[in-house]
């Protein structure tokens, strides 16, 4: 039996694409686009999917495991890049995702005696408790694996699927498409539904000025004239860049905003905005995302103010660009296709200035944040120069990292539908993006009950989390 709050590895196997497909016997490669190289050295994305099983004894789980492995093999027929490697062949002008027949995905099978209900719940817990459930990507001087999986059983409680993905290969929508495909084939017979079959044509992403290689050079601190051969020979090329130090006393928790909470907040912010002296008046974009992000960010700023007064705070979020490009990219496009928006003004200073202009009402800080995020969302409705945006956004991000500032981003999306991923044993009890704590991000998803509520996960030091929870709940009561 594993020691408390740990996971004992029972088996380490490799699952290859099902071999009755001619495609699985053929080498397959995809070049990276500028959407991909933007994330080249970003830390891997780590997701945990918790599923309850009433009686997870050996006999029960032994029935579950073969189905998961077989359906994974069937799924990889469609997702060959996931079994491959991010590498840079000598004959390629840029890094590629390369699948060679015989490649496979690493799948660890583990057992844990940790508290399943605590890990799969919303209450605050030590962030380190999730670590044993997270598989690691293989990284060497010549390349990096694309995805790693770990299936951990909690006897008499349930199991967890840990998914670690390389962000330079796929974004949240592509990862979710893979998980939905895997779950579908675990419950149903092939073939996959058309919307779950990945689209691989990279020619649809235009990059006439070579932003892809300039983003790669920025990650490596090179000049724009650095040659491809010089970059390729860098022994640390595929190592991930640390974005944020994770303190040992970090706690994770999930908070939920009901549809009623969001509606009341919308009315309150709208009223505050109408009464403000801002001129000329603009109409705010008061979506659930904007309101939730602004409210959580406001609570984070207040909860960390006493400890982080000397640390600058910025914020950013990404948006799916598939339908926003010209021509549009298919919704089932595999890879990264997201653009970023950032408030590149230091938030504490900016909010202090705005509140001084508008008065001392309690809603002013929240309304100011809503206004800033609303403006960024509205920019998504205009013509998008995704190439220029990617280069500028990465420069800002790396500048923030270099000055050791704190950037609060958003991981995940309420539109992904992660709680619909049912392998045949009901929907997930909990879905968590535990890597968010390594980048300072919050995670956001639709609520499991599907009634229009949103859930937000975040990690803070214990005393900060206690204060955040108090502020979060007190604010909702006032709405």
Short mmCIF file of N, CA and C in Angstrom, two decimals, residues 234-314:
data_model
loop_
_atom_site.label_atom_id
_atom_site.label_comp_id
_atom_site.label_asym_id
_atom_site.label_seq_id
_atom_site.Cartn_x
_atom_site.Cartn_y
_atom_site.Cartn_z
N UNK A 234 21.36 23.81 -29.47
CA UNK A 234 21.30 24.23 -28.07
C UNK A 234 20.89 23.03 -27.22
N UNK A 235 21.75 22.57 -26.28
CA UNK A 235 21.41 21.37 -25.50
C UNK A 235 20.21 21.55 -24.59
N UNK A 236 19.81 22.82 -24.32
CA UNK A 236 18.66 23.08 -23.46
C UNK A 236 17.43 23.50 -24.25
N UNK A 237 17.47 23.22 -25.54
CA UNK A 237 16.40 23.66 -26.43
C UNK A 237 15.02 23.22 -25.95
N UNK A 238 14.89 21.97 -25.51
CA UNK A 238 13.57 21.42 -25.19
C UNK A 238 13.24 21.48 -23.70
N UNK A 239 14.12 22.05 -22.91
CA UNK A 239 13.82 22.21 -21.49
C UNK A 239 12.75 23.27 -21.30
N UNK A 240 11.90 23.08 -20.29
CA UNK A 240 10.84 24.06 -20.01
C UNK A 240 11.38 25.19 -19.16
N UNK A 241 10.86 26.38 -19.40
CA UNK A 241 11.26 27.54 -18.61
C UNK A 241 10.41 27.62 -17.35
N UNK A 242 11.03 27.74 -16.18
CA UNK A 242 10.24 27.94 -14.96
C UNK A 242 9.59 29.32 -15.01
N UNK A 243 8.29 29.38 -14.78
CA UNK A 243 7.57 30.65 -14.85
C UNK A 243 7.40 31.26 -13.47
N UNK A 244 7.13 30.44 -12.48
CA UNK A 244 6.83 30.97 -11.15
C UNK A 244 7.28 29.97 -10.09
N UNK A 245 7.93 30.47 -9.06
CA UNK A 245 8.29 29.60 -7.95
C UNK A 245 7.02 29.20 -7.20
N UNK A 246 6.88 27.91 -6.90
CA UNK A 246 5.71 27.40 -6.19
C UNK A 246 6.11 27.15 -4.74
N UNK A 247 5.63 27.95 -3.81
CA UNK A 247 6.01 27.76 -2.40
C UNK A 247 5.45 26.46 -1.84
N UNK A 248 6.13 25.92 -0.84
CA UNK A 248 5.72 24.64 -0.27
C UNK A 248 4.41 24.75 0.52
N UNK A 249 4.07 25.98 0.94
CA UNK A 249 2.85 26.14 1.75
C UNK A 249 1.66 26.60 0.90
N UNK A 250 1.67 26.20 -0.38
CA UNK A 250 0.59 26.60 -1.29
C UNK A 250 -0.62 25.70 -1.09
N UNK A 251 -1.82 26.31 -1.14
CA UNK A 251 -3.08 25.57 -1.01
C UNK A 251 -3.92 25.82 -2.25
N UNK A 252 -4.64 24.76 -2.68
CA UNK A 252 -5.56 24.85 -3.82
C UNK A 252 -7.00 24.78 -3.32
N UNK A 253 -7.90 25.49 -4.00
CA UNK A 253 -9.32 25.41 -3.69
C UNK A 253 -10.11 25.79 -4.94
N UNK A 254 -11.37 25.39 -4.96
CA UNK A 254 -12.27 25.72 -6.06
C UNK A 254 -13.46 26.49 -5.51
N UNK A 255 -13.83 27.55 -6.22
CA UNK A 255 -14.95 28.39 -5.81
C UNK A 255 -15.97 28.46 -6.95
N UNK A 256 -17.23 28.49 -6.59
CA UNK A 256 -18.30 28.46 -7.60
C UNK A 256 -19.13 29.73 -7.55
N UNK A 257 -19.46 30.22 -8.73
CA UNK A 257 -20.39 31.34 -8.87
C UNK A 257 -21.62 30.82 -9.60
N UNK A 258 -22.77 30.91 -8.96
CA UNK A 258 -24.01 30.44 -9.57
C UNK A 258 -24.47 31.44 -10.63
N UNK A 259 -25.41 31.02 -11.44
CA UNK A 259 -25.97 31.93 -12.44
C UNK A 259 -26.60 33.14 -11.76
N UNK A 260 -27.24 32.90 -10.60
CA UNK A 260 -27.84 34.01 -9.85
C UNK A 260 -26.77 34.98 -9.36
N UNK A 261 -25.63 34.44 -8.85
CA UNK A 261 -24.54 35.31 -8.41
C UNK A 261 -24.06 36.20 -9.55
N UNK A 262 -23.89 35.60 -10.72
CA UNK A 262 -23.38 36.35 -11.87
C UNK A 262 -24.39 37.39 -12.33
N UNK A 263 -25.68 37.04 -12.32
CA UNK A 263 -26.71 38.00 -12.71
C UNK A 263 -26.76 39.20 -11.76
N UNK A 264 -26.65 38.93 -10.48
CA UNK A 264 -26.65 40.01 -9.49
C UNK A 264 -25.41 40.89 -9.63
N UNK A 265 -24.27 40.26 -9.90
CA UNK A 265 -23.05 41.01 -10.09
C UNK A 265 -23.16 41.89 -11.34
N UNK A 266 -23.77 41.36 -12.38
CA UNK A 266 -23.95 42.12 -13.61
C UNK A 266 -24.78 43.39 -13.34
N UNK A 267 -25.85 43.24 -12.58
CA UNK A 267 -26.69 44.39 -12.25
C UNK A 267 -25.93 45.41 -11.41
N UNK A 268 -25.15 44.93 -10.45
CA UNK A 268 -24.41 45.81 -9.56
C UNK A 268 -23.32 46.59 -10.31
N UNK A 269 -22.58 45.89 -11.16
CA UNK A 269 -21.52 46.54 -11.93
C UNK A 269 -22.12 47.53 -12.94
N UNK A 270 -23.21 47.13 -13.56
CA UNK A 270 -23.86 48.02 -14.53
C UNK A 270 -24.32 49.31 -13.86
N UNK A 271 -24.89 49.18 -12.65
CA UNK A 271 -25.33 50.36 -11.90
C UNK A 271 -24.14 51.24 -11.51
N UNK A 272 -23.07 50.61 -11.05
CA UNK A 272 -21.87 51.35 -10.67
C UNK A 272 -21.27 52.07 -11.87
N UNK A 273 -21.28 51.42 -13.01
CA UNK A 273 -20.73 52.02 -14.23
C UNK A 273 -21.57 53.20 -14.69
N UNK A 274 -22.88 53.07 -14.60
CA UNK A 274 -23.76 54.17 -15.00
C UNK A 274 -23.59 55.40 -14.11
N UNK A 275 -23.24 55.18 -12.84
CA UNK A 275 -23.08 56.29 -11.90
C UNK A 275 -21.69 56.91 -11.95
N UNK A 276 -20.74 56.24 -12.59
CA UNK A 276 -19.38 56.74 -12.59
C UNK A 276 -19.27 57.97 -13.48
N UNK A 277 -18.19 58.71 -13.29
CA UNK A 277 -17.99 59.96 -14.02
C UNK A 277 -17.24 59.76 -15.32
N UNK A 278 -17.00 58.48 -15.69
CA UNK A 278 -16.25 58.20 -16.90
C UNK A 278 -16.96 58.78 -18.12
N UNK A 279 -16.21 59.41 -19.00
CA UNK A 279 -16.81 60.02 -20.19
C UNK A 279 -15.80 59.94 -21.34
N UNK A 280 -16.21 59.66 -22.57
CA UNK A 280 -17.57 59.31 -22.96
C UNK A 280 -17.94 57.89 -22.52
N UNK A 281 -19.24 57.65 -22.38
CA UNK A 281 -19.73 56.36 -21.92
C UNK A 281 -19.57 55.31 -23.02
N UNK A 282 -19.12 54.13 -22.65
CA UNK A 282 -19.08 52.99 -23.55
C UNK A 282 -19.88 51.87 -22.91
N UNK A 283 -20.39 50.99 -23.74
CA UNK A 283 -21.18 49.86 -23.24
C UNK A 283 -20.22 48.75 -22.83
N UNK A 284 -20.35 48.27 -21.61
CA UNK A 284 -19.48 47.21 -21.11
C UNK A 284 -19.93 45.86 -21.66
N UNK A 285 -18.96 44.98 -21.87
CA UNK A 285 -19.24 43.61 -22.25
C UNK A 285 -19.33 42.80 -20.96
N UNK A 286 -20.53 42.53 -20.50
CA UNK A 286 -20.74 41.92 -19.18
C UNK A 286 -21.07 40.44 -19.29
N UNK A 287 -20.19 39.71 -19.94
CA UNK A 287 -20.38 38.26 -20.05
C UNK A 287 -20.03 37.59 -18.72
N UNK A 288 -20.42 36.33 -18.59
CA UNK A 288 -20.09 35.59 -17.37
C UNK A 288 -18.58 35.48 -17.19
N UNK A 289 -17.86 35.31 -18.30
CA UNK A 289 -16.40 35.22 -18.21
C UNK A 289 -15.80 36.52 -17.68
N UNK A 290 -16.19 37.64 -18.25
CA UNK A 290 -15.64 38.94 -17.84
C UNK A 290 -15.93 39.20 -16.37
N UNK A 291 -17.17 38.98 -15.96
CA UNK A 291 -17.54 39.27 -14.58
C UNK A 291 -16.83 38.33 -13.60
N UNK A 292 -16.77 37.05 -13.93
CA UNK A 292 -16.12 36.08 -13.04
C UNK A 292 -14.63 36.36 -12.92
N UNK A 293 -13.97 36.58 -14.04
CA UNK A 293 -12.53 36.86 -14.03
C UNK A 293 -12.24 38.12 -13.22
N UNK A 294 -13.02 39.18 -13.45
CA UNK A 294 -12.79 40.43 -12.74
C UNK A 294 -13.02 40.27 -11.24
N UNK A 295 -14.07 39.54 -10.87
CA UNK A 295 -14.38 39.37 -9.45
C UNK A 295 -13.31 38.57 -8.73
N UNK A 296 -12.87 37.47 -9.34
CA UNK A 296 -11.83 36.65 -8.73
C UNK A 296 -10.52 37.43 -8.65
N UNK A 297 -10.21 38.17 -9.70
CA UNK A 297 -8.98 38.97 -9.70
C UNK A 297 -9.03 40.05 -8.61
N UNK A 298 -10.18 40.67 -8.44
CA UNK A 298 -10.34 41.68 -7.39
C UNK A 298 -10.09 41.07 -6.01
N UNK A 299 -10.64 39.87 -5.78
CA UNK A 299 -10.44 39.19 -4.50
C UNK A 299 -8.99 38.79 -4.31
N UNK A 300 -8.32 38.36 -5.38
CA UNK A 300 -6.90 37.98 -5.29
C UNK A 300 -6.05 39.19 -4.92
N UNK A 301 -6.31 40.31 -5.56
CA UNK A 301 -5.54 41.52 -5.27
C UNK A 301 -5.69 41.93 -3.80
N UNK A 302 -6.90 41.83 -3.29
CA UNK A 302 -7.13 42.21 -1.89
C UNK A 302 -6.51 41.18 -0.93
N UNK A 303 -6.61 39.90 -1.28
CA UNK A 303 -6.10 38.85 -0.39
C UNK A 303 -4.59 38.82 -0.32
N UNK A 304 -3.92 39.30 -1.37
CA UNK A 304 -2.45 39.26 -1.42
C UNK A 304 -1.81 40.62 -1.16
N UNK A 305 -2.62 41.62 -0.90
CA UNK A 305 -2.09 42.98 -0.80
C UNK A 305 -1.04 43.12 0.30
N UNK A 306 -1.29 42.52 1.46
CA UNK A 306 -0.35 42.69 2.56
C UNK A 306 1.00 42.05 2.32
N UNK A 307 1.03 40.97 1.52
CA UNK A 307 2.28 40.24 1.31
C UNK A 307 2.95 40.57 -0.01
N UNK A 308 2.20 41.12 -0.94
CA UNK A 308 2.73 41.30 -2.29
C UNK A 308 2.82 42.76 -2.70
N UNK A 309 2.87 43.69 -1.74
CA UNK A 309 2.84 45.10 -2.09
C UNK A 309 4.03 45.53 -2.92
N UNK A 310 5.15 44.80 -2.81
CA UNK A 310 6.34 45.17 -3.57
C UNK A 310 6.42 44.42 -4.89
N UNK A 311 5.44 43.58 -5.15
CA UNK A 311 5.46 42.78 -6.37
C UNK A 311 4.39 43.27 -7.33
N UNK A 312 4.79 43.58 -8.54
CA UNK A 312 3.84 44.07 -9.53
C UNK A 312 2.90 42.95 -9.97
N UNK A 313 1.67 43.33 -10.29
CA UNK A 313 0.66 42.35 -10.69
C UNK A 313 0.08 42.76 -12.04
N UNK A 314 0.10 41.81 -12.98
CA UNK A 314 -0.49 42.02 -14.30
C UNK A 314 -1.53 40.91 -14.53
#
